[in-house]
Tab-separated table of C-alpha atoms and ligand atoms in Angstrom:
chain	number	residue	atom	x	y	z
A	5	MET	CA	-20.823	-0.049	18.608
A	6	MET	CA	-20.918	2.083	15.467
A	7	ASP	CA	-22.346	0.799	12.233
A	8	GLY	CA	-20.379	2.429	9.439
A	9	PRO	CA	-16.683	2.995	8.819
A	10	LEU	CA	-14.804	5.102	11.388
A	11	LEU	CA	-11.346	5.690	9.955
A	12	GLY	CA	-10.934	6.922	6.376
A	13	CYS	CA	-7.437	6.587	4.911
A	14	ILE	CA	-5.816	7.914	1.765
A	15	ALA	CA	-2.622	6.141	0.677
A	16	ASP	CA	-0.305	7.552	-1.976
A	17	ASP	CA	0.401	4.137	-3.529
A	18	PHE	CA	-1.153	0.697	-3.736
A	19	THR	CA	1.286	-1.424	-1.772
A	20	GLY	CA	1.311	1.298	0.907
A	21	ALA	CA	-2.460	0.982	1.085
A	22	THR	CA	-2.379	-2.774	1.661
A	23	ASP	CA	0.443	-2.397	4.183
A	24	LEU	CA	-1.607	0.174	6.129
A	25	ALA	CA	-4.741	-1.958	5.834
A	26	SER	CA	-2.931	-5.029	7.220
A	27	THR	CA	-1.705	-2.930	10.154
A	28	LEU	CA	-5.282	-1.868	10.947
A	29	VAL	CA	-6.603	-5.430	10.616
A	30	ALA	CA	-3.871	-6.641	13.008
A	31	GLN	CA	-5.151	-4.051	15.496
A	32	GLY	CA	-8.712	-5.369	15.244
A	33	MET	CA	-10.348	-3.136	12.611
A	34	ARG	CA	-12.104	-4.758	9.632
A	35	THR	CA	-10.525	-2.942	6.692
A	36	VAL	CA	-11.319	-2.609	2.995
A	37	VAL	CA	-9.007	-1.145	0.329
A	38	LEU	CA	-10.587	0.816	-2.517
A	39	PRO	CA	-8.339	0.799	-5.601
A	40	GLY	CA	-8.282	4.322	-7.059
A	41	GLU	CA	-10.421	7.364	-6.358
A	42	PRO	CA	-13.849	6.002	-5.322
A	43	ARG	CA	-16.606	6.880	-7.792
A	44	ALA	CA	-19.691	8.667	-6.496
A	45	GLY	CA	-22.150	5.757	-6.366
A	46	LEU	CA	-19.751	3.142	-4.945
A	47	PRO	CA	-21.555	1.234	-2.153
A	48	VAL	CA	-19.924	1.735	1.250
A	49	PRO	CA	-18.315	-1.580	2.284
A	50	GLN	CA	-19.063	-2.965	5.750
A	51	ALA	CA	-15.840	-2.201	7.558
A	52	ASP	CA	-14.338	-0.224	10.430
A	53	ALA	CA	-11.657	1.376	8.232
A	54	LEU	CA	-11.499	2.206	4.519
A	55	VAL	CA	-8.251	2.811	2.651
A	56	VAL	CA	-8.294	4.553	-0.731
A	57	ALA	CA	-5.265	3.454	-2.749
A	58	LEU	CA	-4.148	6.327	-4.963
A	59	LYS	CA	-1.116	6.500	-7.228
A	60	SER	CA	-0.212	10.019	-6.145
A	61	ARG	CA	3.330	9.778	-4.787
A	62	SER	CA	5.151	11.068	-7.840
A	63	ILE	CA	2.495	12.869	-9.899
A	64	PRO	CA	2.309	16.703	-10.033
A	65	ALA	CA	1.349	18.124	-6.605
A	66	ALA	CA	-1.869	19.735	-7.907
A	67	ASP	CA	-3.072	16.367	-9.233
A	68	ALA	CA	-2.173	14.628	-5.963
A	69	VAL	CA	-4.105	17.284	-4.027
A	70	ALA	CA	-7.156	16.959	-6.304
A	71	ALA	CA	-7.246	13.150	-6.065
A	72	SER	CA	-6.748	13.261	-2.275
A	73	LEU	CA	-9.504	15.841	-1.780
A	74	ALA	CA	-11.935	13.856	-3.948
A	75	SER	CA	-11.132	10.743	-1.897
A	76	LEU	CA	-11.631	12.689	1.337
A	77	ARG	CA	-15.062	13.872	0.174
A	78	TRP	CA	-16.106	10.293	-0.560
A	79	LEU	CA	-14.758	8.984	2.756
A	80	ARG	CA	-16.603	11.730	4.636
A	81	SER	CA	-19.833	10.938	2.845
A	82	ALA	CA	-19.265	7.272	3.776
A	83	GLY	CA	-19.410	8.358	7.416
A	84	CYS	CA	-15.734	8.280	8.464
A	85	THR	CA	-14.940	10.570	11.385
A	86	GLN	CA	-11.141	10.505	11.470
A	87	PHE	CA	-8.761	10.543	8.500
A	88	PHE	CA	-5.281	9.236	7.857
A	89	PHE	CA	-2.921	10.246	5.051
A	90	LYS	CA	-0.420	7.444	4.406
A	91	TYR	CA	2.933	7.996	2.716
A	92	CYS	CA	6.160	6.067	2.522
A	93	SER	CA	8.313	5.364	5.589
A	94	THR	CA	11.204	7.034	3.756
A	95	PHE	CA	9.105	10.211	3.296
A	96	ASP	CA	9.436	9.993	-0.516
A	97	SER	CA	8.807	13.528	-1.798
A	98	THR	CA	10.438	16.593	-3.356
A	99	ASP	CA	10.359	20.288	-2.428
A	100	ALA	CA	7.307	20.561	-4.696
A	101	GLY	CA	5.435	17.900	-2.699
A	102	ASN	CA	3.492	15.805	-2.461
A	103	ILE	CA	3.341	15.164	1.293
A	104	GLY	CA	3.149	18.790	2.471
A	105	PRO	CA	0.639	20.075	-0.120
A	106	VAL	CA	-1.682	17.085	0.358
A	107	ALA	CA	-1.536	17.329	4.182
A	108	GLU	CA	-2.210	21.063	3.983
A	109	ALA	CA	-5.144	20.633	1.579
A	110	LEU	CA	-6.685	17.904	3.763
A	111	LEU	CA	-6.329	20.120	6.861
A	112	ASP	CA	-8.002	22.996	5.012
A	113	ALA	CA	-10.868	20.818	3.767
A	114	LEU	CA	-11.455	19.399	7.243
A	115	GLU	CA	-11.086	22.865	8.812
A	116	ALA	CA	-8.696	21.157	11.221
A	117	PRO	CA	-6.106	23.256	13.036
A	118	PHE	CA	-3.333	20.684	13.391
A	119	THR	CA	-1.917	17.320	12.406
A	120	LEU	CA	1.077	15.121	13.184
A	121	ALA	CA	3.531	13.653	10.675
A	122	CYS	CA	5.581	10.565	11.451
A	123	PRO	CA	6.942	8.086	8.908
A	124	ALA	CA	8.680	5.906	11.544
A	125	PHE	CA	8.352	2.157	11.030
A	126	PRO	CA	10.628	0.502	13.612
A	127	ALA	CA	9.872	-3.031	12.330
A	128	ASN	CA	11.545	-1.928	9.065
A	129	ALA	CA	14.268	0.040	10.853
A	130	ARG	CA	12.861	3.485	10.012
A	131	SER	CA	13.057	5.750	13.064
A	132	VAL	CA	12.711	9.481	13.659
A	133	TYR	CA	14.942	11.185	16.244
A	134	ARG	CA	14.931	14.984	16.779
A	135	GLY	CA	13.060	15.224	13.509
A	136	TYR	CA	15.797	13.383	11.576
A	137	LEU	CA	14.812	10.228	9.704
A	138	PHE	CA	17.082	7.212	10.020
A	139	VAL	CA	17.015	4.179	7.735
A	140	GLY	CA	18.708	1.523	9.831
A	141	ASP	CA	21.924	3.078	11.167
A	142	LYS	CA	22.072	5.723	8.435
A	143	LEU	CA	20.552	9.124	8.079
A	144	LEU	CA	17.981	9.216	5.268
A	145	SER	CA	20.355	11.333	3.178
A	146	GLU	CA	23.071	8.689	3.488
A	147	SER	CA	20.770	5.790	2.630
A	148	GLY	CA	19.889	4.461	-0.815
A	149	MET	CA	17.075	7.052	-0.910
A	150	ARG	CA	19.725	9.628	-1.738
A	151	ASP	CA	19.790	8.323	-5.318
A	152	HIS	CA	16.091	7.571	-5.808
A	153	PRO	CA	15.255	8.399	-9.457
A	154	LEU	CA	11.988	10.270	-8.718
A	155	THR	CA	12.240	11.431	-5.111
A	156	PRO	CA	15.899	11.682	-4.071
A	157	MET	CA	16.030	12.423	-0.335
A	158	THR	CA	19.124	14.518	0.371
A	159	ASP	CA	17.945	16.367	3.503
A	160	PRO	CA	17.451	14.111	6.558
A	161	SER	CA	15.624	16.795	8.599
A	162	LEU	CA	11.935	16.170	8.056
A	163	VAL	CA	11.095	19.463	9.777
A	164	ARG	CA	13.048	21.283	7.060
A	165	VAL	CA	11.705	19.057	4.268
A	166	LEU	CA	8.105	19.620	5.332
A	167	SER	CA	8.605	23.355	5.939
A	168	ARG	CA	9.784	23.721	2.332
A	169	GLN	CA	6.672	21.911	1.082
A	170	MET	CA	4.112	23.930	3.055
A	171	ARG	CA	2.956	27.519	3.457
A	172	THR	CA	3.763	27.470	7.184
A	173	GLU	CA	6.752	26.182	9.179
A	174	ALA	CA	6.586	22.652	10.554
A	175	GLY	CA	7.173	21.967	14.265
A	176	LEU	CA	8.674	19.076	16.209
A	177	ILE	CA	7.494	16.856	19.032
A	178	GLY	CA	10.713	15.400	20.379
A	179	PHE	CA	11.172	11.904	21.734
A	180	GLU	CA	11.513	13.103	25.349
A	181	THR	CA	7.906	14.335	25.137
A	182	VAL	CA	6.760	11.122	23.446
A	183	GLU	CA	8.536	9.143	26.197
A	184	ARG	CA	6.404	10.928	28.802
A	185	GLY	CA	3.215	9.531	27.301
A	186	ALA	CA	0.072	10.613	25.460
A	187	PRO	CA	-1.017	13.435	27.828
A	188	ALA	CA	2.419	15.097	27.403
A	189	VAL	CA	2.081	14.810	23.607
A	190	VAL	CA	-1.412	16.347	23.736
A	191	ASP	CA	0.015	19.260	25.772
A	192	ALA	CA	2.784	19.690	23.196
A	193	ILE	CA	0.222	19.682	20.372
A	194	LEU	CA	-1.774	22.439	22.108
A	195	ALA	CA	1.397	24.496	22.707
A	196	LEU	CA	2.432	24.201	19.033
A	197	GLN	CA	-1.079	25.119	17.869
A	198	GLY	CA	-0.908	28.175	20.132
A	199	ARG	CA	2.180	29.251	18.166
A	200	GLY	CA	0.274	28.949	14.886
A	201	ILE	CA	1.949	25.697	13.847
A	202	ARG	CA	-0.258	23.405	11.771
A	203	ILE	CA	1.890	20.301	11.440
A	204	ALA	CA	4.657	18.756	13.518
A	205	ILE	CA	7.049	15.916	12.895
A	206	ALA	CA	6.847	13.488	15.813
A	207	ASP	CA	9.842	11.465	16.966
A	208	ALA	CA	9.375	7.703	17.266
A	209	LEU	CA	12.052	5.111	17.892
A	210	SER	CA	9.881	2.190	18.908
A	211	GLU	CA	6.402	0.751	18.502
A	212	ARG	CA	5.661	1.965	22.028
A	213	HIS	CA	6.284	5.524	20.827
A	214	LEU	CA	3.949	4.955	17.884
A	215	MET	CA	1.227	3.632	20.203
A	216	THR	CA	1.658	6.759	22.367
A	217	LEU	CA	1.363	9.010	19.316
A	218	GLY	CA	-1.750	7.109	18.215
A	219	GLU	CA	-3.341	7.578	21.633
A	220	ALA	CA	-2.467	11.284	21.586
A	221	SER	CA	-4.067	11.598	18.122
A	222	ALA	CA	-7.547	10.585	19.298
A	223	GLY	CA	-8.759	14.181	19.026
A	224	LEU	CA	-7.143	14.999	15.666
A	225	ALA	CA	-9.357	14.970	12.573
A	226	LEU	CA	-6.313	14.182	10.434
A	227	VAL	CA	-3.231	12.084	11.193
A	228	THR	CA	-0.409	11.548	8.687
A	229	GLY	CA	2.451	9.090	8.482
A	230	GLY	CA	3.734	5.680	7.511
A	231	SER	CA	1.687	2.608	8.334
A	232	GLY	CA	3.329	2.480	11.804
A	233	MET	CA	1.704	5.781	12.732
A	234	ALA	CA	-1.729	4.174	12.270
A	235	MET	CA	-0.926	1.357	14.684
A	236	GLY	CA	-2.135	3.234	17.754
A	237	LEU	CA	-5.374	4.585	16.252
A	238	PRO	CA	-7.644	1.493	16.467
A	239	ALA	CA	-7.263	1.418	20.284
A	240	ASN	CA	-8.951	4.839	20.479
A	241	PHE	CA	-12.035	3.540	18.685
A	242	ARG	CA	-11.990	0.320	20.724
A	243	ALA	CA	-11.796	2.298	23.964
A	244	ARG	CA	-15.070	3.976	23.002
A	245	GLY	CA	-16.649	0.594	22.256
A	246	TRP	CA	-17.017	1.480	18.582
A	247	VAL	CA	-15.215	-1.502	17.071
A	248	PRO	CA	-17.139	-4.791	17.172
A	249	SER	CA	-15.170	-7.647	18.695
A	250	MET	CA	-14.946	-10.135	15.860
A	251	ASP	CA	-12.176	-11.665	13.766
A	252	SER	CA	-11.138	-8.607	11.770
A	253	ALA	CA	-9.228	-10.769	9.247
A	254	ALA	CA	-12.140	-13.092	8.426
A	255	LEU	CA	-12.886	-13.399	4.705
A	256	PRO	CA	-15.960	-14.898	3.063
A	257	ALA	CA	-15.167	-18.434	1.871
A	258	VAL	CA	-14.746	-19.023	-1.854
A	259	ASP	CA	-14.718	-22.207	-3.875
A	260	GLY	CA	-12.901	-22.542	-7.160
A	261	HIS	CA	-9.597	-23.078	-8.941
A	262	CYS	CA	-6.210	-21.528	-8.027
A	263	ALA	CA	-3.661	-19.750	-10.212
A	264	VAL	CA	-0.510	-17.639	-9.904
A	265	ILE	CA	0.409	-14.799	-12.270
A	266	ALA	CA	3.916	-13.373	-12.031
A	267	GLY	CA	4.916	-10.218	-13.897
A	268	SER	CA	7.645	-9.071	-11.546
A	269	CYS	CA	11.224	-9.617	-12.682
A	270	SER	CA	12.694	-9.059	-9.219
A	271	ALA	CA	15.220	-11.574	-7.907
A	272	MET	CA	12.798	-12.884	-5.265
A	273	THR	CA	9.889	-13.369	-7.674
A	274	ARG	CA	12.142	-15.189	-10.143
A	275	GLU	CA	13.210	-17.534	-7.357
A	276	GLN	CA	9.568	-18.015	-6.336
A	277	VAL	CA	8.674	-18.802	-9.959
A	278	ALA	CA	11.516	-21.327	-10.177
A	279	ARG	CA	10.392	-23.044	-6.950
A	280	LEU	CA	6.734	-23.269	-7.912
A	281	SER	CA	7.302	-24.339	-11.502
A	282	ALA	CA	9.142	-27.418	-10.206
A	283	GLY	CA	5.785	-28.795	-9.045
A	284	VAL	CA	3.062	-26.880	-10.888
A	285	PRO	CA	2.358	-26.549	-14.657
A	286	ALA	CA	3.900	-23.264	-15.828
A	287	TRP	CA	3.439	-21.113	-18.968
A	288	PHE	CA	5.948	-18.424	-19.973
A	289	VAL	CA	4.584	-15.278	-21.597
A	290	ASP	CA	7.369	-14.085	-23.862
A	291	PRO	CA	7.318	-10.291	-24.418
A	292	LEU	CA	8.968	-10.850	-27.797
A	293	ALA	CA	5.984	-12.936	-28.931
A	294	LEU	CA	3.289	-10.359	-28.178
A	295	ASP	CA	2.868	-8.889	-31.676
A	296	ASP	CA	-0.543	-10.491	-31.663
A	297	ALA	CA	-1.704	-9.958	-28.065
A	298	GLU	CA	-5.070	-11.601	-28.749
A	299	ARG	CA	-3.330	-14.787	-29.841
A	300	ALA	CA	-0.910	-14.757	-26.894
A	301	VAL	CA	-3.822	-14.512	-24.453
A	302	ALA	CA	-5.786	-17.261	-26.232
A	303	GLN	CA	-2.780	-19.596	-26.310
A	304	ALA	CA	-2.119	-19.197	-22.586
A	305	LEU	CA	-5.789	-19.775	-21.749
A	306	ASP	CA	-6.098	-22.800	-24.073
A	307	TRP	CA	-3.090	-24.248	-22.260
A	308	ALA	CA	-4.391	-23.418	-18.752
A	309	ARG	CA	-8.112	-24.291	-18.915
A	310	PRO	CA	-7.868	-28.105	-19.081
A	311	LYS	CA	-5.346	-28.127	-16.214
A	312	LEU	CA	-7.271	-26.060	-13.662
A	313	ALA	CA	-9.428	-28.872	-12.277
A	314	ALA	CA	-6.273	-30.832	-11.374
A	315	GLY	CA	-4.614	-28.023	-9.381
A	316	PRO	CA	-3.002	-24.582	-9.595
A	317	VAL	CA	-1.287	-23.232	-12.714
A	318	LEU	CA	1.442	-20.607	-13.009
A	319	VAL	CA	1.577	-17.996	-15.797
A	320	TYR	CA	4.702	-15.835	-15.719
A	321	SER	CA	6.698	-13.335	-17.727
A	322	SER	CA	9.413	-12.995	-15.078
A	323	ALA	CA	12.807	-13.032	-16.759
A	324	SER	CA	16.452	-12.272	-16.068
A	325	PRO	CA	17.711	-8.663	-16.227
A	326	GLU	CA	19.429	-9.525	-19.543
A	327	ARG	CA	16.192	-10.755	-21.115
A	328	VAL	CA	14.252	-7.748	-19.781
A	329	ALA	CA	16.889	-5.376	-21.207
A	330	GLU	CA	16.696	-7.206	-24.545
A	331	ALA	CA	12.866	-6.867	-24.592
A	332	ARG	CA	13.123	-3.150	-23.793
A	333	ARG	CA	15.752	-2.676	-26.523
A	334	LEU	CA	13.608	-4.403	-29.140
A	335	LEU	CA	10.155	-3.199	-28.056
A	336	GLY	CA	10.882	0.163	-26.498
A	337	ASP	CA	9.749	1.605	-23.183
A	338	ASP	CA	6.217	0.273	-23.395
A	339	ALA	CA	7.413	-3.363	-23.320
A	340	GLY	CA	6.410	-3.543	-19.640
A	341	LEU	CA	2.984	-2.090	-20.266
A	342	ARG	CA	2.314	-4.580	-23.045
A	343	VAL	CA	3.271	-7.482	-20.797
A	344	GLU	CA	1.083	-6.136	-17.975
A	345	GLN	CA	-1.926	-5.853	-20.263
A	346	VAL	CA	-1.527	-9.379	-21.614
A	347	LEU	CA	-1.109	-10.819	-18.092
A	348	ALA	CA	-4.188	-8.871	-16.954
A	349	ARG	CA	-6.257	-10.273	-19.826
A	350	ILE	CA	-5.046	-13.780	-19.013
A	351	ALA	CA	-6.115	-13.162	-15.394
A	352	CYS	CA	-9.621	-12.230	-16.595
A	353	GLY	CA	-9.757	-15.395	-18.740
A	354	LEU	CA	-8.677	-17.535	-15.792
A	355	VAL	CA	-11.409	-16.026	-13.611
A	356	ASP	CA	-13.938	-16.719	-16.401
A	357	ALA	CA	-12.672	-20.310	-16.333
A	358	GLY	CA	-13.432	-20.631	-12.620
A	359	VAL	CA	-10.293	-19.401	-10.831
A	360	ARG	CA	-11.358	-17.943	-7.485
A	361	ARG	CA	-7.986	-17.758	-5.711
A	362	LEU	CA	-5.396	-15.803	-7.601
A	363	VAL	CA	-1.880	-14.802	-6.526
A	364	VAL	CA	-0.276	-11.920	-8.461
A	365	ALA	CA	3.404	-10.970	-8.181
A	366	GLY	CA	4.479	-7.442	-9.130
A	367	GLY	CA	3.185	-4.029	-8.038
A	368	GLU	CA	2.370	-2.713	-11.516
A	369	THR	CA	1.186	-6.145	-12.609
A	370	SER	CA	-1.196	-6.259	-9.618
A	371	GLY	CA	-2.544	-2.820	-10.511
A	372	ALA	CA	-3.204	-3.954	-14.082
A	373	VAL	CA	-4.942	-7.166	-12.928
A	374	VAL	CA	-7.140	-5.377	-10.366
A	375	GLY	CA	-8.049	-2.776	-13.012
A	376	ALA	CA	-8.861	-5.344	-15.703
A	377	LEU	CA	-10.998	-7.402	-13.298
A	378	GLY	CA	-12.855	-4.174	-12.421
A	379	ILE	CA	-12.546	-4.828	-8.681
A	380	PRO	CA	-14.125	-1.973	-6.701
A	381	ALA	CA	-12.984	-3.032	-3.220
A	382	LEU	CA	-10.648	-5.512	-1.524
A	383	ARG	CA	-11.353	-6.798	1.971
A	384	ILE	CA	-8.089	-7.426	3.836
A	385	GLY	CA	-7.693	-10.882	5.357
A	386	PRO	CA	-4.998	-13.008	6.979
A	387	VAL	CA	-1.336	-12.280	6.342
A	388	ILE	CA	0.592	-14.751	4.153
A	389	ALA	CA	3.986	-13.018	4.537
A	390	PRO	CA	4.890	-9.604	6.018
A	391	GLY	CA	3.108	-6.960	3.926
A	392	VAL	CA	1.092	-9.470	1.866
A	393	PRO	CA	-2.387	-10.422	3.027
A	394	TRP	CA	-4.989	-12.554	1.296
A	395	THR	CA	-7.796	-10.244	0.238
A	396	ALA	CA	-11.355	-10.842	-0.888
A	397	ALA	CA	-12.576	-8.917	-3.912
A	398	GLU	CA	-15.996	-7.461	-3.235
A	399	GLY	CA	-18.273	-7.697	-6.241
A	400	SER	CA	-18.951	-10.552	-8.538
A	401	PRO	CA	-17.727	-13.164	-8.737
A	402	PRO	CA	-16.493	-13.295	-5.129
A	403	MET	CA	-12.829	-14.288	-5.194
A	404	TRP	CA	-9.607	-14.123	-3.226
A	405	LEU	CA	-6.564	-12.213	-4.429
A	406	ALA	CA	-3.043	-12.023	-3.012
A	407	LEU	CA	-1.152	-9.052	-4.460
A	408	LYS	CA	2.570	-9.027	-3.813
A	409	SER	CA	5.214	-6.476	-4.687
A	410	GLY	CA	8.122	-8.073	-6.470
A	411	ASN	CA	10.621	-8.525	-3.678
A	412	PHE	CA	8.188	-9.557	-0.923
A	413	GLY	CA	7.916	-13.024	0.562
A	414	ASP	CA	10.360	-15.901	0.857
A	415	PRO	CA	11.220	-18.346	-1.962
A	416	ASP	CA	8.254	-20.611	-1.069
A	417	PHE	CA	5.763	-17.735	-0.949
A	418	PHE	CA	3.539	-19.020	-3.791
A	419	ARG	CA	3.242	-22.469	-2.233
A	420	THR	CA	2.538	-20.941	1.209
A	421	ALA	CA	-0.181	-18.741	-0.291
A	422	LEU	CA	-1.813	-21.624	-2.180
A	423	ASP	CA	-1.687	-23.965	0.835
A	424	PHE	CA	-3.195	-21.220	2.970
A	425	ALA	CA	-6.085	-20.918	0.550
A	426	GLY	CA	-6.741	-24.657	0.967
B	4	ADP	P1	7.846	-5.188	-9.156
B	4	ADP	O1	6.874	-5.183	-8.005
B	4	ADP	O2	8.903	-6.255	-9.029
B	4	ADP	O3	8.405	-3.826	-9.483
B	4	ADP	P2	6.046	-4.768	-11.357
B	4	ADP	O4	4.906	-5.625	-11.826
B	4	ADP	O5	5.686	-3.514	-10.622
B	4	ADP	O6	6.988	-5.678	-10.451
B	4	ADP	O7	6.971	-4.340	-12.548
B	4	ADP	C1	7.512	-5.251	-13.459
B	4	ADP	C2	7.431	-4.632	-14.847
B	4	ADP	O8	8.201	-5.428	-15.754
B	4	ADP	C3	6.010	-4.650	-15.382
B	4	ADP	O9	5.785	-3.467	-16.126
B	4	ADP	C4	6.010	-5.872	-16.271
B	4	ADP	O10	5.021	-5.842	-17.285
B	4	ADP	C5	7.388	-5.808	-16.857
B	4	ADP	N1	7.842	-7.110	-17.355
B	4	ADP	C6	7.478	-8.327	-16.886
B	4	ADP	N2	8.119	-9.307	-17.553
B	4	ADP	C7	8.902	-8.705	-18.467
B	4	ADP	C8	9.814	-9.190	-19.440
B	4	ADP	N3	10.044	-10.503	-19.589
B	4	ADP	N4	10.450	-8.273	-20.216
B	4	ADP	C9	10.234	-6.955	-20.056
B	4	ADP	N5	9.404	-6.437	-19.130
B	4	ADP	C10	8.736	-7.294	-18.351
């Protein structure tokens, strides 16, 4: 058994990081997510895998490379021996990057000759065949990704996409090789390396293929892909007896009040808010009444504090598309940011008042709350709904957080999460 972390991961966005971390926990590795580039003196959490959550998907390539390299340095100094670069299962990128440049920079820094790239995620209907990415029955370029505002994907050939992003041509490991098993994939890797190829797209149509690719990646310093590509990696460490056999999703118990904060305006979150507010006291944060943010925060907390001992409270800004459009028209583009900051300050006040189990709905809202609470690390625990685990914030005070992107979960998600927390 090894003592420190084994697998060091760098994810290009926050929800991707928690998705990857949940995948690793499900495969038996205790996993901790580090929000943002880890600072030099950050204590190394006790875990088998660490996942740095960057926000580097759509920033300039040079900035994404710098943040990824800094994260790699920290993960290496923490003792990790293998590294994983996580990006979206729809390969969100442009010809300028950021997947190719980051992969290339990580290879250079590790002095590694070769890595694999595979965004396949069969559980979400993302598959790669002959290097072409399919979203359900459609080629990537015929899916909704075609019209993505920041990273429109109009070329379904990932070999071509990656070749345009890197200094050298990308190769392909086709599904017939993957079908033949890990030794055949290792042979293919060696053959590609012999031709001077540094990265290859790997086909994967099923979880079995992803497990094969994971097994074949045991000797690679760097692996890249969607969270599915990481599924087969824990078995390599287990086979060497390096992962302790314990409940990888166990979280330290906490005792305190419960609250839900919803800043997402997605259809699912609005339904979840409607369901929960039928049985739980609810406070609406109106973006049009935030001229005095201090007062808005104080009012919400004065309302919430006396109720906490009796049960959970809900604080939400979630509103219909018409109301959101109206707020943006009257307040300008930073309406969202203002709401996030107020919700984050309310979250801090609730924690000061004894809340120790907090559910947050909304990707950006979650980022603002985690930032305002100054949480250095999140230990990944049991899954509440696909893609949404309970997590334990390391640091003081110890508390549980469930961070959900807007559309995740079913209409009763909040209730399920609160019941789970006991
Ligand atoms: P999602 O995961 O659904 O995208 P986010 O939290 O990432 O949710 O994004 C929602 C954005 O909308 C945030 O910037 C939030 O502050 C903003 N917002 C929330 N409520 C309102 C509202 N009533 N009017 C305008 N913007 C809002």
